[in-house]
Short mmCIF file of C-alpha atoms and ligand atoms in Angstrom, two decimals:
data_model
loop_
_atom_site.label_atom_id
_atom_site.label_comp_id
_atom_site.label_asym_id
_atom_site.label_seq_id
_atom_site.Cartn_x
_atom_site.Cartn_y
_atom_site.Cartn_z
CA MET A 1448 -3.84 -30.52 29.22
CA THR A 1449 -4.27 -28.70 32.52
CA LYS A 1450 -5.55 -25.21 32.95
CA ASN A 1451 -2.07 -24.17 33.99
CA ASP A 1452 -0.64 -25.42 30.72
CA LEU A 1453 -3.13 -23.31 28.85
CA THR A 1454 -2.25 -20.25 30.87
CA ALA A 1455 1.44 -20.83 30.29
CA GLN A 1456 0.78 -21.15 26.59
CA THR A 1457 -1.19 -17.97 26.39
CA THR A 1458 1.51 -16.14 28.25
CA ALA A 1459 4.21 -17.47 25.95
CA LYS A 1460 2.14 -16.47 22.96
CA GLU A 1461 1.51 -13.04 24.36
CA GLN A 1462 5.18 -12.56 25.04
CA GLU A 1463 6.01 -13.63 21.53
CA ALA A 1464 3.40 -11.26 20.17
CA ASP A 1465 4.69 -8.60 22.49
CA SER A 1466 8.26 -8.84 21.34
CA LEU A 1467 7.14 -8.80 17.74
CA ASN A 1468 4.34 -6.33 17.94
CA SER A 1469 3.06 -4.87 21.12
CA SER A 1470 -0.54 -4.58 19.95
CA ASP A 1471 -0.96 -7.77 17.94
CA SER A 1472 -2.81 -9.82 20.51
CA ALA A 1473 -5.06 -6.89 21.31
CA THR A 1474 -5.97 -6.45 17.66
CA GLN A 1475 -6.71 -10.13 17.16
CA THR A 1476 -9.25 -10.13 19.96
CA SER A 1477 -10.87 -6.85 19.04
CA ALA A 1478 -14.61 -7.32 18.77
CA ASP A 1479 -15.27 -4.22 16.75
CA ALA A 1480 -14.08 -4.57 13.17
CA ALA A 1481 -14.43 -0.84 12.62
CA THR A 1482 -11.58 -0.22 15.04
CA VAL A 1483 -9.18 -2.62 13.32
CA PRO A 1484 -6.77 -0.51 11.28
CA ALA A 1485 -6.48 -1.23 7.56
CA VAL A 1486 -2.72 -1.05 8.00
CA LYS A 1487 -0.77 -0.95 11.22
CA ALA A 1488 3.00 -0.78 11.12
CA THR A 1489 4.88 -1.25 14.36
CA GLN A 1490 8.57 -0.45 14.68
CA VAL A 1491 9.24 -1.44 11.09
CA HIS A 1492 12.90 -1.84 10.21
CA LYS A 1493 14.43 -2.63 6.87
CA ALA A 1494 18.07 -3.05 5.98
CA PHE A 1495 19.63 -3.88 2.65
CA GLY A 1496 22.90 -5.45 3.76
CA SER A 1497 24.59 -2.83 5.89
CA LEU A 1498 22.28 -0.06 4.65
CA HIS A 1499 19.68 0.54 7.34
CA VAL A 1500 16.87 2.17 5.36
CA LEU A 1501 13.88 2.10 7.75
CA LYS A 1502 14.59 2.65 11.40
CA GLY A 1503 11.42 2.00 13.34
CA ILE A 1504 8.38 3.20 11.43
CA ASP A 1505 5.07 3.27 13.29
CA MET A 1506 1.99 4.06 11.24
CA THR A 1507 -1.72 3.43 11.58
CA VAL A 1508 -4.06 3.79 8.63
CA MET A 1509 -7.76 3.47 9.36
CA SER A 1510 -10.15 2.00 6.84
CA GLY A 1511 -11.63 4.50 4.41
CA THR A 1512 -8.93 7.11 4.98
CA VAL A 1513 -6.18 8.57 2.83
CA THR A 1514 -2.62 8.77 4.14
CA VAL A 1515 -0.08 10.77 2.18
CA ILE A 1516 3.59 10.02 2.77
CA LEU A 1517 5.94 12.89 2.03
CA GLY A 1518 9.70 12.88 2.22
CA PRO A 1519 12.93 13.54 0.37
CA SER A 1520 14.47 11.08 -2.08
CA GLY A 1521 16.01 8.07 -0.37
CA SER A 1522 14.05 8.47 2.86
CA GLY A 1523 12.54 4.99 2.44
CA LYS A 1524 9.00 5.78 1.21
CA SER A 1525 8.97 3.20 -1.59
CA THR A 1526 10.62 0.61 0.62
CA PHE A 1527 7.86 1.08 3.17
CA LEU A 1528 5.08 0.59 0.58
CA ARG A 1529 6.90 -2.43 -0.83
CA LEU A 1530 7.03 -3.95 2.64
CA ILE A 1531 3.28 -3.52 3.10
CA ASN A 1532 2.75 -5.30 -0.21
CA GLN A 1533 5.32 -7.99 0.66
CA LEU A 1534 7.55 -7.18 -2.27
CA GLU A 1535 10.29 -6.97 0.37
CA THR A 1536 10.62 -8.77 3.68
CA LEU A 1537 10.90 -7.06 7.04
CA THR A 1538 14.15 -6.90 8.94
CA GLY A 1539 12.32 -6.09 12.16
CA GLY A 1540 8.98 -5.03 13.58
CA SER A 1541 5.63 -6.05 12.16
CA ILE A 1542 2.88 -4.98 9.79
CA GLU A 1543 -0.76 -5.91 10.08
CA VAL A 1544 -3.10 -5.55 7.16
CA ASP A 1545 -6.78 -5.66 8.05
CA GLY A 1546 -5.93 -6.98 11.52
CA GLU A 1547 -3.78 -9.79 10.17
CA LEU A 1548 -0.04 -10.06 10.62
CA ILE A 1549 1.59 -10.20 7.19
CA GLY A 1550 4.29 -12.65 6.21
CA TYR A 1551 3.99 -14.66 9.43
CA LYS A 1552 1.47 -16.51 11.51
CA HIS A 1553 1.33 -17.58 15.12
CA VAL A 1554 1.47 -21.33 15.45
CA ASN A 1555 1.37 -23.62 18.42
CA HIS A 1556 4.36 -25.91 18.11
CA GLY A 1557 4.20 -28.64 20.73
CA GLY A 1558 2.65 -26.30 23.24
CA LYS A 1559 5.07 -23.51 22.39
CA ALA A 1560 3.94 -20.40 20.58
CA GLU A 1561 6.05 -19.71 17.52
CA LEU A 1562 6.08 -17.42 14.54
CA GLN A 1563 6.09 -19.22 11.25
CA THR A 1564 6.79 -17.75 7.84
CA LEU A 1565 3.77 -17.96 5.54
CA ASN A 1566 4.01 -20.03 2.39
CA ASP A 1567 3.67 -18.52 -1.10
CA LYS A 1568 -0.03 -19.30 -1.32
CA GLU A 1569 -0.77 -17.64 2.01
CA ILE A 1570 1.28 -14.61 1.02
CA ALA A 1571 -0.55 -14.40 -2.31
CA ARG A 1572 -3.86 -14.45 -0.46
CA GLN A 1573 -2.74 -11.59 1.79
CA ARG A 1574 -1.45 -9.60 -1.17
CA GLU A 1575 -4.87 -9.80 -2.83
CA LYS A 1576 -6.07 -7.23 -0.30
CA LEU A 1577 -3.70 -4.68 -1.79
CA GLY A 1578 -3.56 -2.90 -5.10
CA MET A 1579 -0.43 -1.03 -6.06
CA VAL A 1580 0.26 1.66 -8.63
CA PHE A 1581 3.83 2.61 -9.45
CA GLN A 1582 5.52 5.63 -10.97
CA ARG A 1583 5.98 3.73 -14.23
CA PHE A 1584 2.77 2.28 -15.51
CA ASN A 1585 4.03 -1.29 -16.08
CA LEU A 1586 1.25 -2.19 -18.49
CA PHE A 1587 1.79 -5.21 -20.72
CA PRO A 1588 2.73 -3.60 -24.05
CA HIS A 1589 1.39 -6.38 -26.25
CA ARG A 1590 -2.02 -6.48 -24.63
CA THR A 1591 -4.90 -4.11 -25.10
CA VAL A 1592 -6.16 -1.89 -22.32
CA LEU A 1593 -9.02 -4.31 -21.65
CA GLU A 1594 -6.70 -7.34 -21.68
CA ASN A 1595 -4.38 -5.59 -19.24
CA VAL A 1596 -7.23 -5.00 -16.79
CA MET A 1597 -8.61 -8.53 -17.21
CA GLU A 1598 -5.24 -10.25 -16.82
CA ALA A 1599 -5.09 -10.76 -13.05
CA PRO A 1600 -8.80 -11.52 -12.50
CA VAL A 1601 -8.67 -14.21 -15.21
CA HIS A 1602 -5.25 -15.73 -14.56
CA VAL A 1603 -4.80 -15.19 -10.84
CA ALA A 1604 -8.33 -15.03 -9.41
CA LYS A 1605 -9.71 -17.46 -12.04
CA VAL A 1606 -12.74 -15.28 -12.76
CA PRO A 1607 -14.59 -16.50 -15.89
CA LYS A 1608 -13.66 -14.39 -18.91
CA ASP A 1609 -17.05 -12.84 -19.62
CA LYS A 1610 -17.48 -11.78 -16.00
CA ALA A 1611 -13.90 -10.45 -15.86
CA LYS A 1612 -14.57 -8.46 -19.01
CA GLU A 1613 -17.73 -6.94 -17.60
CA GLU A 1614 -15.93 -5.93 -14.41
CA ALA A 1615 -12.90 -4.65 -16.27
CA MET A 1616 -15.16 -2.39 -18.31
CA LYS A 1617 -16.67 -1.04 -15.08
CA GLU A 1618 -13.22 -0.22 -13.74
CA LEU A 1619 -12.27 1.40 -17.03
CA GLU A 1620 -15.40 3.52 -16.85
CA ARG A 1621 -14.46 4.53 -13.34
CA VAL A 1622 -11.12 5.92 -14.57
CA GLY A 1623 -12.64 7.40 -17.73
CA MET A 1624 -10.93 4.98 -20.10
CA ALA A 1625 -13.76 2.74 -21.29
CA ASP A 1626 -13.64 4.25 -24.77
CA ARG A 1627 -10.00 3.14 -25.12
CA ALA A 1628 -10.55 -0.49 -24.14
CA ASP A 1629 -9.19 -1.81 -27.44
CA TYR A 1630 -6.13 0.45 -27.61
CA TYR A 1631 -2.61 -0.70 -26.88
CA PRO A 1632 -0.62 1.10 -24.15
CA MET A 1633 1.70 2.64 -26.77
CA GLN A 1634 -1.29 4.44 -28.26
CA LEU A 1635 -2.10 6.21 -24.99
CA SER A 1636 -0.69 9.23 -23.20
CA GLY A 1637 1.16 8.70 -19.93
CA GLY A 1638 -1.82 9.97 -17.97
CA GLN A 1639 -4.14 7.59 -19.77
CA GLN A 1640 -1.76 4.68 -19.19
CA GLN A 1641 -1.62 5.49 -15.51
CA ARG A 1642 -5.41 5.58 -15.31
CA VAL A 1643 -5.46 2.12 -16.91
CA ALA A 1644 -2.88 0.97 -14.35
CA ILE A 1645 -5.22 2.17 -11.61
CA ALA A 1646 -8.15 0.29 -13.22
CA ARG A 1647 -5.98 -2.79 -13.42
CA ALA A 1648 -5.20 -2.62 -9.71
CA LEU A 1649 -8.88 -2.02 -8.89
CA ALA A 1650 -9.96 -5.03 -10.94
CA MET A 1651 -8.78 -7.34 -8.15
CA ASN A 1652 -11.09 -5.55 -5.68
CA PRO A 1653 -8.39 -4.57 -3.22
CA LYS A 1654 -9.27 -3.25 0.21
CA ILE A 1655 -6.30 -0.91 0.19
CA MET A 1656 -4.60 0.95 -2.64
CA LEU A 1657 -0.92 1.86 -2.48
CA PHE A 1658 0.35 4.58 -4.82
CA ASP A 1659 4.06 5.19 -5.24
CA GLU A 1660 4.55 8.59 -6.89
CA PRO A 1661 1.88 7.83 -9.48
CA THR A 1662 2.22 11.18 -11.22
CA SER A 1663 5.92 11.93 -11.07
CA ALA A 1664 6.73 10.39 -14.46
CA LEU A 1665 3.98 12.40 -16.16
CA ASP A 1666 4.14 15.60 -18.13
CA PRO A 1667 2.69 18.36 -15.96
CA GLU A 1668 -0.46 18.77 -18.04
CA LEU A 1669 -1.33 15.09 -17.48
CA VAL A 1670 -0.95 15.07 -13.70
CA GLY A 1671 -4.42 16.48 -13.03
CA GLU A 1672 -6.38 13.70 -14.71
CA VAL A 1673 -4.63 11.03 -12.63
CA LEU A 1674 -5.03 12.97 -9.39
CA GLY A 1675 -8.69 13.43 -10.32
CA VAL A 1676 -9.18 9.67 -10.54
CA MET A 1677 -7.41 9.22 -7.21
CA ARG A 1678 -9.56 11.88 -5.63
CA SER A 1679 -12.75 10.17 -6.83
CA LEU A 1680 -11.49 6.88 -5.40
CA ALA A 1681 -10.90 8.59 -2.08
CA ASP A 1682 -14.37 10.12 -2.22
CA ALA A 1683 -15.78 6.64 -2.80
CA GLY A 1684 -14.22 5.55 0.48
CA MET A 1685 -11.16 3.64 -0.72
CA THR A 1686 -8.39 3.22 1.84
CA MET A 1687 -5.27 4.71 0.26
CA ILE A 1688 -1.62 5.22 1.08
CA VAL A 1689 -0.08 7.64 -1.35
CA VAL A 1690 3.55 8.62 -1.76
CA THR A 1691 3.55 11.87 -3.71
CA HIS A 1692 5.11 15.28 -3.99
CA GLU A 1693 1.75 16.78 -4.97
CA ILE A 1694 1.24 18.99 -1.95
CA GLY A 1695 -2.08 20.37 -3.18
CA PHE A 1696 -3.49 16.86 -3.43
CA ALA A 1697 -2.13 16.04 0.03
CA ARG A 1698 -3.70 19.13 1.54
CA GLU A 1699 -7.10 18.57 -0.03
CA VAL A 1700 -7.48 14.79 0.00
CA ALA A 1701 -5.37 13.38 2.83
CA ASP A 1702 -6.77 12.57 6.24
CA GLN A 1703 -3.27 11.97 7.51
CA ILE A 1704 0.12 13.29 6.48
CA VAL A 1705 3.29 11.43 7.35
CA PHE A 1706 6.63 13.11 6.74
CA MET A 1707 9.55 10.69 6.59
CA ASP A 1708 13.23 11.49 6.50
CA GLY A 1709 16.22 9.24 7.00
CA GLY A 1710 14.08 6.16 7.61
CA VAL A 1711 12.04 7.62 10.46
CA VAL A 1712 8.72 9.44 10.75
CA VAL A 1713 9.74 13.00 11.57
CA GLU A 1714 6.26 14.50 11.79
CA HIS A 1715 2.71 13.33 11.24
CA GLY A 1716 -0.75 14.75 11.68
CA GLY A 1717 -3.76 16.03 9.81
CA PRO A 1718 -3.44 17.94 6.53
CA GLU A 1719 -3.16 21.18 8.51
CA ILE A 1720 0.47 20.35 9.34
CA ILE A 1721 1.38 21.24 5.76
CA ASP A 1722 0.60 24.85 6.50
CA ASN A 1723 1.89 24.71 10.04
CA PRO A 1724 4.88 22.35 10.18
CA GLN A 1725 6.64 22.03 13.52
CA GLU A 1726 9.81 20.13 12.75
CA PRO A 1727 12.64 22.05 11.06
CA ARG A 1728 13.26 19.20 8.59
CA PHE A 1729 9.62 19.20 7.51
CA LYS A 1730 9.62 23.00 7.20
CA ASP A 1731 12.74 22.81 5.07
CA PHE A 1732 11.26 20.06 2.86
CA LEU A 1733 8.06 22.04 2.32
CA SER A 1734 9.96 25.18 1.46
CA HIS A 1735 11.51 23.24 -1.43
CA VAL A 1736 8.38 21.60 -2.78
CA LEU A 1737 5.76 24.32 -2.25
N1 ATP B 483 16.65 -3.47 -3.27
C1 ATP B 483 17.49 -2.58 -2.72
N2 ATP B 483 18.78 -2.90 -2.47
C2 ATP B 483 19.61 -2.02 -1.90
N3 ATP B 483 19.27 -0.76 -1.53
C3 ATP B 483 18.01 -0.40 -1.76
C4 ATP B 483 17.05 -1.27 -2.36
N4 ATP B 483 15.86 -0.62 -2.45
C5 ATP B 483 16.08 0.62 -1.92
N5 ATP B 483 17.35 0.75 -1.51
C6 ATP B 483 17.94 1.94 -0.87
O1 ATP B 483 17.11 2.29 0.20
C7 ATP B 483 17.04 3.71 0.34
C8 ATP B 483 15.60 4.15 0.33
O2 ATP B 483 15.06 3.90 -0.95
P1 ATP B 483 13.56 4.18 -1.33
O3 ATP B 483 13.40 3.83 -2.75
O4 ATP B 483 12.68 3.51 -0.36
O5 ATP B 483 13.48 5.75 -1.11
P2 ATP B 483 12.32 6.77 -1.51
O6 ATP B 483 12.01 7.57 -0.29
O7 ATP B 483 11.23 6.05 -2.17
O8 ATP B 483 13.06 7.73 -2.54
P3 ATP B 483 12.52 8.43 -3.91
O9 ATP B 483 11.77 9.67 -3.48
O10 ATP B 483 13.75 8.78 -4.66
O11 ATP B 483 11.66 7.44 -4.63
C9 ATP B 483 17.89 4.28 -0.79
O12 ATP B 483 19.16 4.59 -0.28
C10 ATP B 483 17.95 3.14 -1.78
O13 ATP B 483 19.12 3.20 -2.54
MG1 MG B 484 10.43 6.04 -4.07
#
């Protein structure tokens, strides 16, 4: 192979990367890990048939920070989180998690740079970096709290049972639920179940936690305990992306606020934008939720 061939290859690869994600090649060669975003979304599009839900979302989430996504119903917040966690596939654009393109990899196919879809195993490995907590707690009803938290470490990560138990108890302590380890989900309040769901996600040692309206199915008096756990996670340095309508939490805990409407980011900035919104749509939204 001549030097020229190599140059041509690099250029082809760069062009490919360029058309897919303008910053991908730059991120891959970055020497300083601290500058690699935990999540970087570039011109993310998602359509369900003819319904174009996300229309070019750009978002950068740095490691150790909390991003709160606000927006009216149907604006595409859940879809965006589901894309990050590869529960949906992209229609266009790209997402990098921890500096790594998700869902695809660059391959050299006979001297030609191509994008190849990852196989299930590779996708599973990427998804291990993420923990997700949903509005509904999704605990296994026939398993105890402890068994729920141990489930993925034992059956997915193949952690020996005694070690998984020890770590599960640590996570349960972290969310204040260690004393309920032998209860069944039915025997717990919604807030307690959600705290167990958070412990369950943490048990896989994710680098990034995604929360999709984790408190909106809860009775108002139970919201605080779940937000308290989330706040302590943030204080401990966890990278978090949180979809919520809890404006107080957003104001106090978020490093970055992103307001989405109609599948686009309408306004983003530090938490101060909550008290000083610029865009009429964001102002209007806040006037309804505050
Ligand atoms: N699997 C799907 N198939 C078809 N349409 C979908 C699918 N998932 C979401 N949608 C549509 O995409 C749009 C955005 O949905 P999404 O759940 O992302 O909104 P959201 O901002 O999370 O809203 P909410 O605040 O109500 O949770 C909606 O119109 C929804 O009906
Ligand atoms: Mg949603």
